[in-house]
Coordinates of C-alpha atoms and ligand atoms in Angstrom, one line a residue:
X1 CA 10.8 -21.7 -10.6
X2 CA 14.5 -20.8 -10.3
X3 CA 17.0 -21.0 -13.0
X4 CA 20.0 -23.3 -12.0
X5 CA 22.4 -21.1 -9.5
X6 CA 25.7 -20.4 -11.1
X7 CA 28.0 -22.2 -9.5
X8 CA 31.1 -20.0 -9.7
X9 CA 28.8 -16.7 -8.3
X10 CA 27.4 -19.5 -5.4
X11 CA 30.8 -20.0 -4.1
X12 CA 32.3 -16.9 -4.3
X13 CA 28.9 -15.9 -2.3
X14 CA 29.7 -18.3 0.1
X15 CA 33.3 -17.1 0.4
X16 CA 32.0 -13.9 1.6
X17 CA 29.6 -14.7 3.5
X18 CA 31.7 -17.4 5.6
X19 CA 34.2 -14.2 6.7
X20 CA 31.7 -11.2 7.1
X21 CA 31.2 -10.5 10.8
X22 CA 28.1 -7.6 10.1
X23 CA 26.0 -8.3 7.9
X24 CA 22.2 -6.7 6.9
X25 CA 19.4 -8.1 5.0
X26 CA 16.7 -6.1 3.0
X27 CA 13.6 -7.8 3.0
X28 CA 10.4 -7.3 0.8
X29 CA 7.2 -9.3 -0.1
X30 CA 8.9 -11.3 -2.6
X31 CA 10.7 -13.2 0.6
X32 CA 7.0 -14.5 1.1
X33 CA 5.7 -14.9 -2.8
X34 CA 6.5 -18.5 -2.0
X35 CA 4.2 -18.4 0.9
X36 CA 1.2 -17.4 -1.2
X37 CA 1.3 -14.0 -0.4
X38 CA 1.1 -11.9 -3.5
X39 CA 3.4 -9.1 -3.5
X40 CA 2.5 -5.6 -3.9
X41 CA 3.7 -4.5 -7.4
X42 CA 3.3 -8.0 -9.1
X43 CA -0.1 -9.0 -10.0
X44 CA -2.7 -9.4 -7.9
X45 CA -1.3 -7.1 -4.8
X46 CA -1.4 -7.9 -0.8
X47 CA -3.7 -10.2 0.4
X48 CA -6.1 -10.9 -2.8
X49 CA -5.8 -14.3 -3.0
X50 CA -5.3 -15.5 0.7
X51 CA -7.5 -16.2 2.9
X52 CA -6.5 -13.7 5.9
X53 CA -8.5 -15.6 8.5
X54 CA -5.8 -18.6 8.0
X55 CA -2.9 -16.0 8.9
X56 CA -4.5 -13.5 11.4
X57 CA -5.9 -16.1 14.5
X58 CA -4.2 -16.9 17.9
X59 CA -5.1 -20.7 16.9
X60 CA -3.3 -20.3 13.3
X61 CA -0.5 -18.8 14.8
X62 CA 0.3 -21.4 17.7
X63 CA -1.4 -24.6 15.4
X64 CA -0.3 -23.9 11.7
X65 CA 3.4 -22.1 11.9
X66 CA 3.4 -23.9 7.8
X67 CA 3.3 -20.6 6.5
X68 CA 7.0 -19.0 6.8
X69 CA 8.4 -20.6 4.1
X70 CA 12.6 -21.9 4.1
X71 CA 13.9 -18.5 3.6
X72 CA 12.2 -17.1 6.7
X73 CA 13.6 -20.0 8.8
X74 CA 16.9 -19.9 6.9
X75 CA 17.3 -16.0 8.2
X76 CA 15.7 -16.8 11.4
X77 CA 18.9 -19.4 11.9
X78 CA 21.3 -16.8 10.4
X79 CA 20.3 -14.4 13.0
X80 CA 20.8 -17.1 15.8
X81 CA 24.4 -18.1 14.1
X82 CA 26.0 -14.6 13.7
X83 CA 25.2 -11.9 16.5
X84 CA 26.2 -9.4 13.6
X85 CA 23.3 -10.3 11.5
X86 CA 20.3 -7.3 11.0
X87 CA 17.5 -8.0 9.7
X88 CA 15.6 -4.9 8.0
X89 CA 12.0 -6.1 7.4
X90 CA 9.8 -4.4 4.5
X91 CA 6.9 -6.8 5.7
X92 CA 4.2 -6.6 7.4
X93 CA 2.8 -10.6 7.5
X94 CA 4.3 -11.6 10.5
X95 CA 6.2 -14.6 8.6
X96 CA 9.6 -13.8 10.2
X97 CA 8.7 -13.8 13.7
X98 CA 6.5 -17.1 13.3
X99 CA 9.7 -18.6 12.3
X100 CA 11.0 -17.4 15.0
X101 CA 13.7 -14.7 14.5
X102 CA 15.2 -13.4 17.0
X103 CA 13.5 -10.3 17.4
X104 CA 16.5 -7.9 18.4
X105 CA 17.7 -8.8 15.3
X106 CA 14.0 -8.0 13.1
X107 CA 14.1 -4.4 12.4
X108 CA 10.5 -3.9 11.3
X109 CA 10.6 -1.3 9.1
X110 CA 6.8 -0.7 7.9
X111 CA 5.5 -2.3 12.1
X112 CA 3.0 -5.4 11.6
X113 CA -0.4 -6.2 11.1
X114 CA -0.3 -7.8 14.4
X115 CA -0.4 -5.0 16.4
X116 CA -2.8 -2.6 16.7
X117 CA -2.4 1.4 17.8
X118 CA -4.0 4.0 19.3
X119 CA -4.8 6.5 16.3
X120 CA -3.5 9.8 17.9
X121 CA -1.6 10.9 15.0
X122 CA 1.1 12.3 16.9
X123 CA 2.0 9.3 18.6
X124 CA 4.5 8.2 16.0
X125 CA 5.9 11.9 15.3
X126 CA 6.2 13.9 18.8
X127 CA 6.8 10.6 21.7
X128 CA 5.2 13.4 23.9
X129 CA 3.2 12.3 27.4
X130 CA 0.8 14.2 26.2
X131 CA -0.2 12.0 23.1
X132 CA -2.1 8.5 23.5
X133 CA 1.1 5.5 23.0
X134 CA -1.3 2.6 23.4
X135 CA -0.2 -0.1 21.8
X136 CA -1.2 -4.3 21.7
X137 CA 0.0 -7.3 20.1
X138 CA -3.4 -8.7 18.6
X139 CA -4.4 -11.4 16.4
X140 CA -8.0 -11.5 16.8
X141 CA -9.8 -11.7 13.4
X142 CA -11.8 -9.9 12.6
X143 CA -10.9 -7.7 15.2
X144 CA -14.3 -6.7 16.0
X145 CA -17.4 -8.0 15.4
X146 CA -18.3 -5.9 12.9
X147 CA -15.5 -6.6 10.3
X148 CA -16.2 -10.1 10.5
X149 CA -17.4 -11.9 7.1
X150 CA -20.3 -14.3 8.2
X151 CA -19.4 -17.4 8.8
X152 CA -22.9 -19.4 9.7
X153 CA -21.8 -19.9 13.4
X154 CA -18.6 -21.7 12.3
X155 CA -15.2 -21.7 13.7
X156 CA -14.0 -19.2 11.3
X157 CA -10.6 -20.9 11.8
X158 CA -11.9 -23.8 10.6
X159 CA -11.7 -25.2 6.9
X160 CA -15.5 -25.5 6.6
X161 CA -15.6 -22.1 7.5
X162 CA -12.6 -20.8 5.2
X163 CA -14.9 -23.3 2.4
X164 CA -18.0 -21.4 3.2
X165 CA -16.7 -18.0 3.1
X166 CA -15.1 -18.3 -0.4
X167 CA -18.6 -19.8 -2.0
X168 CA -20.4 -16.5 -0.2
X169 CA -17.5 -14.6 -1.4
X170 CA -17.6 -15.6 -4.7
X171 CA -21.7 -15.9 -4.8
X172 CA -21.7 -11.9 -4.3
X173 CA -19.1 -11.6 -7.0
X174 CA -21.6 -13.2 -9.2
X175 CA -19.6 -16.4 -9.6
X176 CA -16.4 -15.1 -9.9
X177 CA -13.8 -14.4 -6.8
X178 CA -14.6 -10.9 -4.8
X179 CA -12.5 -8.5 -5.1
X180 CA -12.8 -6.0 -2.2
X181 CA -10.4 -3.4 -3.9
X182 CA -12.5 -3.2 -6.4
X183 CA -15.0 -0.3 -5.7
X184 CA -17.9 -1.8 -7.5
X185 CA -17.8 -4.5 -5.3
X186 CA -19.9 -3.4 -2.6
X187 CA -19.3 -3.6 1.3
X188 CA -21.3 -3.1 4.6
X189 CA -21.2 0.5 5.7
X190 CA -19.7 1.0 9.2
X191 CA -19.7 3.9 11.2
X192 CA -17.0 4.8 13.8
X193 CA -19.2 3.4 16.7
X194 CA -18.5 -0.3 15.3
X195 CA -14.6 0.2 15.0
X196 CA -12.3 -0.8 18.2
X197 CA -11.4 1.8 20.0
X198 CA -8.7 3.3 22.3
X199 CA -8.9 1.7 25.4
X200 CA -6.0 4.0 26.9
X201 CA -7.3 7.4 26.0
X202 CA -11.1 6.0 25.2
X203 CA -10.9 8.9 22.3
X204 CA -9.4 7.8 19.6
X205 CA -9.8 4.7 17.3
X206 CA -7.4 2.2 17.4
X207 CA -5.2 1.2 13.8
X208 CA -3.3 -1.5 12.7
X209 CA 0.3 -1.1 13.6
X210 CA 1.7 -0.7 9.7
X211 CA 3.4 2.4 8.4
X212 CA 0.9 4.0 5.9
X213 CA 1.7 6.0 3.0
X214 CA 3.4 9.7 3.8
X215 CA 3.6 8.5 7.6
X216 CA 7.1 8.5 9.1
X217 CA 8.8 5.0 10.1
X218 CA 9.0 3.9 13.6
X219 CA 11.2 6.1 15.4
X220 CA 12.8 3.3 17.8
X221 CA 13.4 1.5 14.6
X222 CA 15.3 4.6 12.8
X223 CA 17.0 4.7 16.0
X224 CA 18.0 1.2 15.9
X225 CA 19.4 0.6 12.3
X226 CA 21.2 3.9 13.0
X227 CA 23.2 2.4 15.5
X228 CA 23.9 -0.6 14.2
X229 CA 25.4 1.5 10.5
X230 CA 27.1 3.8 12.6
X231 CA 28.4 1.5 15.2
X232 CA 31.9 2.3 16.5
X233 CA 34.8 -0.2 17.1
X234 CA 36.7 0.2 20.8
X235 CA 39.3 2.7 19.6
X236 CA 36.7 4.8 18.0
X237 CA 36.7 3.7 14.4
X238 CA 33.8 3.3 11.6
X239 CA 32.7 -0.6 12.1
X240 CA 32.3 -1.2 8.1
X241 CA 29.2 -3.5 7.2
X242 CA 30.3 -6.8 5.3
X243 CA 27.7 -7.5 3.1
X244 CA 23.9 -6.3 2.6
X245 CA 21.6 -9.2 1.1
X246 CA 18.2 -7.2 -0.5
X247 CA 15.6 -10.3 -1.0
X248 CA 12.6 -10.0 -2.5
X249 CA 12.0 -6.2 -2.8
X250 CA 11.8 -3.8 -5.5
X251 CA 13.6 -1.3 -3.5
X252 CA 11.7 1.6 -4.9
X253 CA 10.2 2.4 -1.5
X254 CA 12.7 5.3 0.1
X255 CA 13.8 5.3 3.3
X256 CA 14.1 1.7 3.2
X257 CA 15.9 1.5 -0.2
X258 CA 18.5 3.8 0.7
X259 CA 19.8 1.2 3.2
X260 CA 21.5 -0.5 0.6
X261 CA 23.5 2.5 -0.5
X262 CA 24.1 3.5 3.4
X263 CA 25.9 -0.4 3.2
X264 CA 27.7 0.3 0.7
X265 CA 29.2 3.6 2.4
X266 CA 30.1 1.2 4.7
X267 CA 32.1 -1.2 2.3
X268 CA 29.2 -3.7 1.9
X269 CA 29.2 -5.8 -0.8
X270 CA 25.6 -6.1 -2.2
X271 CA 23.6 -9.9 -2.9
X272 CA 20.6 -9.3 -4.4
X273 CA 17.6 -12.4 -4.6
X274 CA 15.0 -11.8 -6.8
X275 CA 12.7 -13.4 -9.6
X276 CA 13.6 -10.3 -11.7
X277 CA 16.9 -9.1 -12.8
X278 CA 15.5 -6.0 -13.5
X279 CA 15.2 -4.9 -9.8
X280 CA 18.5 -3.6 -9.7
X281 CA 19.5 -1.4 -6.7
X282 CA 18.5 2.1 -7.2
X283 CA 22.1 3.7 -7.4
X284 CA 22.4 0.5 -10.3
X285 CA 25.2 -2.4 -9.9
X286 CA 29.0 -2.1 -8.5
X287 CA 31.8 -4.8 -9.0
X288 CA 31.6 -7.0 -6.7
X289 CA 27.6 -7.5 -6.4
X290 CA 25.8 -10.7 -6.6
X291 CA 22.1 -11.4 -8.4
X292 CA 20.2 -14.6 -7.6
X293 CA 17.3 -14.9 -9.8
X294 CA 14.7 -16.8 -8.9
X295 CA 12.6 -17.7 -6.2
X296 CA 13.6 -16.6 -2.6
X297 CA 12.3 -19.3 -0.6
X298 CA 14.7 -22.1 -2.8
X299 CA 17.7 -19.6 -2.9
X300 CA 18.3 -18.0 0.2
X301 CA 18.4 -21.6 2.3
X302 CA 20.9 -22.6 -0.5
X303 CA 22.7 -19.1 0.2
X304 CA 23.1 -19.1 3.8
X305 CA 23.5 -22.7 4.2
X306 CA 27.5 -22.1 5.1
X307 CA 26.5 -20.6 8.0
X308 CA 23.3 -22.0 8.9
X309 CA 23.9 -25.6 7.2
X310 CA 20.7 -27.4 6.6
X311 CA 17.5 -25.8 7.8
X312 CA 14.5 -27.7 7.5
X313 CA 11.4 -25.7 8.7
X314 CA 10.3 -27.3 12.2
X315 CA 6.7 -28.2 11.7
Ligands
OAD401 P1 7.1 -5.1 -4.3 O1 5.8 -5.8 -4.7 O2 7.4 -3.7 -4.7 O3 8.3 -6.0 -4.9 C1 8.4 -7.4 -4.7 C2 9.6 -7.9 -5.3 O4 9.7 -9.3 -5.1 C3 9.8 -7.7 -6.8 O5 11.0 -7.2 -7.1 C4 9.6 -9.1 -7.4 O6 10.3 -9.2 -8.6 C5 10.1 -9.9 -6.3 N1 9.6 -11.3 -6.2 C6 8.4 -11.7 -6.4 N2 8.3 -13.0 -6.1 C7 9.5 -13.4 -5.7 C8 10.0 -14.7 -5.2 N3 9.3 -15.8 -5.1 N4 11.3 -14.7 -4.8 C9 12.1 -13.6 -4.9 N5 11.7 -12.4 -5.4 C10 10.4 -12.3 -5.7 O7 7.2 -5.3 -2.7 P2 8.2 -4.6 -1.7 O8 9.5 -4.3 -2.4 O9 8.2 -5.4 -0.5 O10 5.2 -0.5 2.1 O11 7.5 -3.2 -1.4 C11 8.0 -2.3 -0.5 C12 7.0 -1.6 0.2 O12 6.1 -1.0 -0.8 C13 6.1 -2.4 1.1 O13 6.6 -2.7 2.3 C14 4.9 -1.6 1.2 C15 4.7 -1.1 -0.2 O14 4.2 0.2 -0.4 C16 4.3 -0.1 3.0 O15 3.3 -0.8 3.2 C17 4.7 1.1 3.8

């Protein structure tokens, strides 16, 4: 639930807002809490209690876009409204392109679960011909045969199926839901033979399209926020950044947390949106910055709605 937005803070929020011309948003898994997607430092972590076969199907996607929540569509709008609008994307769920933001503007910082990559582990450092680029948009699930959790014959789209998965689920966890982080929980073995692989180089295994832990982000996407913080006016001077919004993240995660200070350099103002006030900005709070506590999906629509006006998810 979110407290009652302070009026006074709202409209001075909406002041600024209403005359900033480049403008960034910081988005982390708190932006789809409201979605049912448990977030990774809060209890519970990524993907424990939802069902990934209702996000990660061709027929979920196209049939059952319910899943971005108001936010997503209220930034997706935001981005279609102000050509200086950047969106800087912690997540990797997919949420914001099913509610269709303009994907120029959807700086995927940490890539997507939806695409899968040849596992050459050059291919993110060097960009050499030499090293295996393959990459695909994919939404199969499982995404071989081998991953799949047995599903009787079903359409593992379908609710029966999501129903009867859960009772096996929880009828191996001895009554209680499975945990598959937990490493008492046991799992069929797989050997490399069962995993997709490259069908590019025909060496290497493919893997999902997310930054992992001590990997480097996406070059093009480096490249791409660069330009945009060090854009340029005609007669050469610094274009300064109006306002960065940081919604729903803890910002303890470097490089992507030090965005907000590189806005700053640039004269943003800061607006932060989250259920706790104590996930301040690293570098702390300035004059001038806004907090929004509570929940992302009911605040941000309310937040934007001077430039977006009323956005009501199209279902
Ligand atoms: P965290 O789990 O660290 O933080 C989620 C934030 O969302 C917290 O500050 C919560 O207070 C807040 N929050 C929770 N529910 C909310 C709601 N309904 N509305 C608004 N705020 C809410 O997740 P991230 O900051 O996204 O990296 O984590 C950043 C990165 O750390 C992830 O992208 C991932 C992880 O390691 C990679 O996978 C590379």
């Amino acid at each position: 639930m979110s407290a009652p937005m302070n009026q006074a803070e709202l409209k001075s929020f909406h002041s600024h807002l209403s005359q900033s011309k480049r403008v960034l948003a910081l988005l982390g898994a708190g932006l789809s809490a409201s979605s049912g997607l448990p977030t990774f430092r809060g209890a519970g972590g990524l993907w424990r209690t939802h069902d990934s076969i209702s996000l990660a199907t061709p027929d979920a996607f196209e049939e059952d876009p319910g899943l971005p929540n108001p936010a997503h569509y209220a930034l997706a709008e935001l981005a279609r409204k102000m050509p200086g609008f950047m969106t800087l994307s912690q997540n990797v769920d997919g949420l914001s392109q099913r509610a269709n933001h303009p994907p120029e503007q959807l700086q995927l910082l940490h890539g997507t679960l939806f695409e899968l990559k040849c596992s050459n582990e050059y291919s993110d450092y060097r960009g050499s011909n030499e090293d295996c680029d393959y990459r695909e948009t994919n939404f199969t699930d499982p995404v071989v045969p081998a991953l799949a959790i047995p599903t009787g014959g079903m359409d593992p789209t379908s609710d029966e199926a999501r129903e009867e998965v859960s009772k096996q689920l929880q009828a191996q966890a001895g009554g209680n839901d499975l945990d598959i982080s937990d490493a008492n929980v046991p799992i069929p073995s797989l050997t490399a033979v069962d995993l997709p692989h490259c069908p590019k180089c025909k060496t290497n295994l493919l893997r999902p399209g997310v930054v992992w832990f001590g990997e480097a982000l996406p070059r093009d996407v480096l490249d791409t926020v660069d330009d945009f913080l060090e854009a340029r006016k005609e007669d050469g001077r610094p274009e300064r950044i109006d306002l960065i919004m940081v919604i729903g993240t803890s910002a303890q995660v470097t490089p992507a947390a030090s965005y907000i200070d590189f806005a700053r350099a640039k004269g943003a103002r800061v607006c932060v949106v989250n259920m706790d006030t104590n996930d301040a900005p690293s570098s702390g709070w300035r004059e001038g910055d806004w907090l929004f506590q509570g929940d992302a999906a009911v605040l941000v629509p309310e937040l934007l709605k001077p430039v977006t006006g009323d956005v009501t998810p199209k279902v």
